[in-house]
């Protein structure tokens, strides 16, 4: 039997702002925003390509979208395996509180 352990989102520190700001047609969700909102952990990658001030601003913005996800700074997606495997962070109730129609959406049977 399989189960969802956690939703991990790899965030490109260099380009995340442009993706979060991307305008979508009416009725189309911004995938970058959705991925940040539903993440249990955010892997903030490519931290070597932005300044310390930019990192702080990015983390503040991510925190505004998701107040509970741990943010792990990394380069080349290099993180300790124990920080992303077997963590038991997935919480369907939290997702349902954020998006009550989540399970009713196409592709979520």
Coordinates of N, CA, C and O in Angstrom, one line a residue:
X1 N 0.8 -1.2 0.0 CA 0.0 0.0 0.0 C 0.9 1.2 0.0 O 1.9 1.3 0.7
X2 N 0.5 2.2 -0.8 CA 1.3 3.4 -0.9 C 0.5 4.6 -0.2 O -0.7 4.5 -0.1
X3 N 1.3 5.5 0.3 CA 0.7 6.7 0.9 C 1.5 7.9 0.5 O 2.7 7.8 0.2
X4 N 0.9 9.1 0.6 CA 1.7 10.3 0.3 C 2.4 10.7 1.6 O 1.7 10.8 2.7
X5 N 3.7 10.8 1.6 CA 4.5 11.2 2.7 C 4.6 12.7 3.0 O 4.4 13.2 4.1
X6 N 4.8 13.4 1.9 CA 4.9 14.8 1.9 C 4.8 15.4 0.5 O 5.1 14.7 -0.4
X7 N 4.4 16.7 0.5 CA 4.5 17.4 -0.8 C 5.7 18.3 -0.7 O 5.7 19.2 0.1
X8 N 6.7 18.0 -1.6 CA 7.9 18.8 -1.6 C 7.8 19.7 -2.9 O 7.5 19.2 -3.9
X9 N 8.2 21.0 -2.7 CA 8.2 21.9 -3.8 C 9.6 22.4 -4.0 O 10.2 23.0 -3.0
X10 N 10.3 22.2 -5.1 CA 11.6 22.8 -5.4 C 11.4 24.2 -6.0 O 10.8 24.3 -7.0
X11 N 11.9 25.2 -5.3 CA 11.7 26.6 -5.7 C 13.0 27.1 -6.2 O 14.0 27.1 -5.6
X12 N 13.0 27.6 -7.4 CA 14.2 28.2 -8.1 C 14.3 29.7 -7.6 O 13.5 30.6 -8.0
X13 N 15.2 29.9 -6.7 CA 15.3 31.3 -6.1 C 15.6 32.4 -7.1 O 15.1 33.5 -6.9
X14 N 16.2 32.0 -8.2 CA 16.6 33.0 -9.2 C 15.3 33.5 -10.0 O 15.3 34.6 -10.4
X15 N 14.4 32.6 -10.2 CA 13.3 32.9 -11.1 C 11.9 32.8 -10.4 O 10.9 33.0 -11.1
X16 N 11.8 32.5 -9.2 CA 10.5 32.3 -8.6 C 9.6 33.5 -8.6 O 8.4 33.4 -8.9
X17 N 10.1 34.7 -8.5 CA 9.3 35.9 -8.5 C 8.5 36.0 -9.8 O 7.3 36.3 -9.8
X18 N 9.2 35.8 -10.9 CA 8.5 36.0 -12.2 C 7.5 34.9 -12.4 O 6.4 35.2 -13.0
X19 N 7.7 33.7 -11.8 CA 6.6 32.7 -11.9 C 5.4 33.0 -11.0 O 4.3 32.8 -11.4
X20 N 5.7 33.5 -9.9 CA 4.6 33.8 -9.0 C 3.8 35.0 -9.5 O 2.6 35.1 -9.3
X21 N 4.4 35.9 -10.3 CA 3.8 37.1 -10.8 C 3.1 36.8 -12.2 O 2.4 37.7 -12.7
X22 N 3.3 35.7 -12.7 CA 2.8 35.4 -14.1 C 1.3 35.5 -14.1 O 0.6 34.9 -13.3
X23 N 0.8 36.3 -15.0 CA -0.7 36.4 -15.2 C -1.2 35.2 -16.1 O -0.6 34.9 -17.1
X24 N -2.2 34.6 -15.6 CA -2.8 33.5 -16.3 C -4.2 33.9 -16.8 O -4.8 34.8 -16.3
X25 N -4.7 33.2 -17.9 CA -6.0 33.5 -18.4 C -7.1 33.2 -17.3 O -6.8 32.4 -16.4
X26 N -8.2 33.8 -17.4 CA -9.3 33.6 -16.4 C -9.6 32.1 -16.3 O -9.7 31.4 -17.3
X27 N -9.7 31.7 -15.1 CA -10.1 30.3 -14.8 C -8.9 29.3 -14.8 O -9.0 28.1 -14.5
X28 N -7.7 29.9 -15.1 CA -6.4 29.1 -15.1 C -5.6 29.4 -13.8 O -5.4 30.6 -13.6
X29 N -5.3 28.4 -13.0 CA -4.5 28.7 -11.8 C -3.0 28.9 -12.1 O -2.5 28.4 -13.1
X30 N -2.4 29.7 -11.3 CA -0.9 29.9 -11.4 C -0.3 28.7 -10.7 O -0.4 28.6 -9.5
X31 N 0.3 27.8 -11.5 CA 0.9 26.6 -11.0 C 2.0 26.8 -9.9 O 2.1 26.1 -8.9
X32 N 2.8 27.8 -10.1 CA 3.8 28.1 -9.1 C 3.2 28.5 -7.8 O 3.7 28.0 -6.7
X33 N 2.2 29.3 -7.8 CA 1.5 29.7 -6.5 C 0.9 28.4 -5.9 O 1.0 28.2 -4.7
X34 N 0.2 27.6 -6.7 CA -0.4 26.4 -6.2 C 0.6 25.5 -5.5 O 0.3 24.9 -4.5
X35 N 1.7 25.3 -6.2 CA 2.7 24.4 -5.7 C 3.3 24.9 -4.3 O 3.6 24.1 -3.4
X36 N 3.5 26.2 -4.2 CA 4.0 26.8 -2.9 C 2.9 26.6 -1.9 O 3.2 26.2 -0.7
X37 N 1.6 26.9 -2.2 CA 0.6 26.9 -1.2 C 0.4 25.5 -0.6 O 0.2 25.3 0.6
X38 N 0.5 24.4 -1.4 CA 0.2 23.1 -1.0 C 1.4 22.3 -0.5 O 1.3 21.2 -0.1
X39 N 2.6 22.9 -0.5 CA 3.8 22.2 -0.1 C 3.9 22.0 1.4 O 3.4 22.8 2.2
X40 N 4.4 20.8 1.8 CA 4.7 20.6 3.2 C 6.1 21.1 3.5 O 6.4 21.5 4.6
X41 N 7.0 21.0 2.5 CA 8.4 21.6 2.6 C 8.7 22.3 1.3 O 8.4 21.8 0.2
X42 N 9.4 23.4 1.4 CA 9.9 24.2 0.3 C 11.4 24.1 0.2 O 12.0 24.5 1.2
X43 N 11.9 23.6 -0.9 CA 13.3 23.5 -1.0 C 13.7 24.7 -1.9 O 13.5 24.8 -3.1
X44 N 14.3 25.7 -1.2 CA 14.7 27.0 -1.9 C 16.0 26.8 -2.5 O 17.1 26.9 -1.8
X45 N 16.0 26.5 -3.8 CA 17.2 26.1 -4.5 C 17.9 27.3 -5.2 O 17.3 28.3 -5.4
X46 N 19.1 27.1 -5.7 CA 19.9 28.1 -6.4 C 20.1 29.3 -5.5 O 20.2 30.4 -6.0
X47 N 20.3 29.1 -4.2 CA 20.5 30.2 -3.3 C 21.8 31.0 -3.6 O 21.9 32.1 -3.2
X48 N 22.7 30.3 -4.3 CA 24.0 31.0 -4.6 C 23.8 32.0 -5.7 O 24.8 32.7 -6.0
X49 N 22.7 32.0 -6.4 CA 22.5 32.9 -7.5 C 21.8 34.2 -7.2 O 21.5 35.0 -8.1
X50 N 21.4 34.4 -5.9 CA 20.7 35.6 -5.5 C 21.4 36.2 -4.2 O 22.2 35.5 -3.6
X51 N 21.2 37.4 -4.0 CA 21.8 38.1 -2.8 C 21.1 37.7 -1.5 O 20.0 37.2 -1.6
X52 N 21.7 38.0 -0.4 CA 21.1 37.7 0.9 C 19.8 38.5 1.0 O 18.8 37.9 1.6
X53 N 19.7 39.7 0.6 CA 18.5 40.5 0.6 C 17.4 39.9 -0.2 O 16.3 39.9 0.2
X54 N 17.8 39.4 -1.4 CA 16.8 38.8 -2.3 C 16.2 37.5 -1.6 O 15.0 37.2 -1.7
X55 N 17.1 36.7 -1.0 CA 16.7 35.5 -0.3 C 15.7 35.8 0.8 O 14.7 35.2 0.9
X56 N 16.0 36.9 1.5 CA 15.1 37.3 2.6 C 13.7 37.7 2.0 O 12.6 37.3 2.5
X57 N 13.7 38.4 1.0 CA 12.5 38.9 0.3 C 11.7 37.7 -0.2 O 10.5 37.6 -0.1
X58 N 12.4 36.7 -0.8 CA 11.8 35.5 -1.4 C 11.1 34.7 -0.3 O 10.0 34.3 -0.4
X59 N 11.9 34.5 0.8 CA 11.3 33.7 1.9 C 10.1 34.4 2.5 O 9.1 33.7 2.9
X60 N 10.1 35.7 2.6 CA 9.0 36.4 3.1 C 7.8 36.2 2.2 O 6.7 36.0 2.7
X61 N 8.0 36.3 1.0 CA 6.9 36.1 0.0 C 6.4 34.7 0.1 O 5.2 34.4 0.1
X62 N 7.3 33.7 0.1 CA 6.8 32.3 0.2 C 6.0 32.1 1.5 O 5.0 31.4 1.5
X63 N 6.5 32.6 2.6 CA 5.8 32.5 3.9 C 4.5 33.1 3.8 O 3.5 32.7 4.5
X64 N 4.3 34.2 3.1 CA 3.0 34.8 2.9 C 2.0 33.9 2.2 O 0.8 33.9 2.4
X65 N 2.5 33.0 1.3 CA 1.7 32.0 0.6 C 1.4 30.7 1.4 O 0.4 30.1 1.3
X66 N 2.4 30.4 2.2 CA 2.4 29.1 3.0 C 3.1 29.3 4.4 O 4.3 29.4 4.4
X67 N 2.3 29.5 5.4 CA 2.8 29.8 6.7 C 3.4 28.6 7.4 O 4.1 28.8 8.4
X68 N 3.1 27.4 7.0 CA 3.5 26.2 7.7 C 4.6 25.4 7.1 O 5.3 24.6 7.9
X69 N 4.9 25.5 5.9 CA 5.9 24.7 5.2 C 7.3 25.1 5.7 O 7.6 26.3 5.8
X70 N 8.1 24.2 6.0 CA 9.5 24.4 6.3 C 10.2 24.9 5.0 O 10.0 24.3 4.0
X71 N 11.1 25.9 5.1 CA 11.9 26.3 4.0 C 13.3 25.9 4.2 O 13.9 26.2 5.2
X72 N 13.8 25.1 3.3 CA 15.2 24.6 3.4 C 16.0 25.2 2.2 O 15.7 25.0 1.1
X73 N 17.0 26.0 2.6 CA 17.8 26.6 1.5 C 18.8 25.6 1.0 O 19.3 24.8 1.8
X74 N 19.0 25.6 -0.3 CA 19.9 24.6 -0.9 C 20.5 25.1 -2.2 O 20.1 26.1 -2.8
X75 N 21.6 24.4 -2.6 CA 22.2 24.6 -4.0 C 22.2 23.3 -4.6 O 22.5 22.3 -4.0
X76 N 21.9 23.3 -5.9 CA 21.9 22.0 -6.7 C 21.0 21.0 -6.1 O 21.2 19.8 -6.2
X77 N 19.9 21.4 -5.4 CA 19.0 20.6 -4.8 C 19.6 19.6 -3.8 O 19.1 18.5 -3.5
X78 N 20.7 20.0 -3.2 CA 21.5 19.1 -2.3 C 20.9 19.3 -0.9 O 21.2 20.3 -0.2
X79 N 20.1 18.3 -0.4 CA 19.6 18.4 0.9 C 19.8 17.0 1.5 O 19.8 16.0 0.8
X80 N 19.9 16.9 2.8 CA 20.0 15.6 3.5 C 18.7 14.8 3.2 O 17.6 15.3 3.3
X81 N 18.9 13.5 2.8 CA 17.7 12.7 2.5 C 16.7 12.6 3.7 O 15.5 12.6 3.5
X82 N 17.2 12.6 4.9 CA 16.3 12.5 6.1 C 15.4 13.7 6.2 O 14.4 13.7 6.9
X83 N 15.8 14.8 5.5 CA 14.9 16.0 5.6 C 13.8 16.0 4.6 O 12.9 16.8 4.7
X84 N 13.8 15.0 3.7 CA 12.7 14.9 2.7 C 12.1 13.6 2.6 O 11.0 13.4 1.9
X85 N 12.6 12.5 3.2 CA 12.0 11.2 3.1 C 11.6 10.7 4.5 O 12.2 11.0 5.5
X86 N 10.4 10.1 4.5 CA 9.9 9.5 5.7 C 9.6 10.5 6.8 O 9.7 10.3 8.0
X87 N 9.1 11.7 6.4 CA 8.8 12.7 7.3 C 7.3 12.8 7.8 O 7.0 13.5 8.7
X88 N 6.4 12.1 7.0 CA 5.0 12.1 7.4 C 4.4 13.4 7.5 O 3.6 13.7 8.4
X89 N 4.7 14.3 6.6 CA 4.2 15.7 6.7 C 2.9 16.0 6.0 O 2.2 17.0 6.3
X90 N 2.5 15.1 5.1 CA 1.2 15.3 4.3 C 0.0 15.3 5.2 O -0.2 14.5 6.1
X91 N -0.8 16.4 5.0 CA -2.0 16.5 5.9 C -3.2 16.9 5.0 O -3.3 18.1 4.6
X92 N -4.0 15.9 4.6 CA -5.1 16.2 3.7 C -6.1 17.2 4.3 O -6.7 18.0 3.6
X93 N -6.3 17.1 5.6 CA -7.2 18.1 6.3 C -6.7 19.5 6.1 O -7.6 20.4 5.9
X94 N -5.4 19.8 6.1 CA -4.9 21.1 5.9 C -5.2 21.6 4.5 O -5.6 22.7 4.2
X95 N -5.0 20.7 3.5 CA -5.3 21.0 2.1 C -6.8 21.3 2.0 O -7.2 22.2 1.3
X96 N -7.6 20.5 2.5 CA -9.1 20.6 2.4 C -9.5 21.9 3.0 O -10.5 22.6 2.6
X97 N -8.9 22.4 4.1 CA -9.2 23.6 4.7 C -8.9 24.8 3.8 O -9.5 25.8 3.8
X98 N -7.8 24.6 3.1 CA -7.3 25.7 2.1 C -8.2 25.7 0.9 O -8.5 26.7 0.3
X99 N -8.5 24.4 0.4 CA -9.1 24.3 -0.9 C -10.2 23.2 -0.8 O -9.9 22.0 -1.1
X100 N -11.4 23.5 -0.3 CA -12.4 22.5 0.0 C -12.8 21.6 -1.2 O -13.2 20.5 -1.0
X101 N -12.6 22.1 -2.4 CA -13.0 21.4 -3.6 C -11.8 20.5 -4.2 O -11.9 20.0 -5.3
X102 N -10.7 20.4 -3.4 CA -9.5 19.8 -3.9 C -9.8 18.4 -4.4 O -9.4 18.0 -5.5
X103 N -10.5 17.5 -3.7 CA -10.7 16.2 -4.1 C -11.7 16.1 -5.3 O -11.8 15.1 -6.0
X104 N -12.5 17.1 -5.5 CA -13.5 17.1 -6.5 C -13.0 17.5 -7.8 O -13.6 17.4 -8.9
X105 N -11.8 18.1 -7.8 CA -11.1 18.6 -9.1 C -10.8 17.4 -10.0 O -10.4 16.3 -9.5
X106 N -10.8 17.6 -11.2 CA -10.4 16.6 -12.2 C -9.0 16.2 -12.0 O -8.1 16.9 -11.7
X107 N -8.8 14.8 -12.0 CA -7.5 14.3 -11.8 C -7.1 14.0 -10.4 O -6.0 13.6 -10.1
X108 N -8.1 14.2 -9.4 CA -7.8 13.9 -8.0 C -8.7 12.8 -7.5 O -9.4 13.0 -6.5
X109 N -8.9 11.7 -8.2 CA -9.8 10.7 -7.8 C -9.1 9.9 -6.7 O -8.0 9.7 -6.5

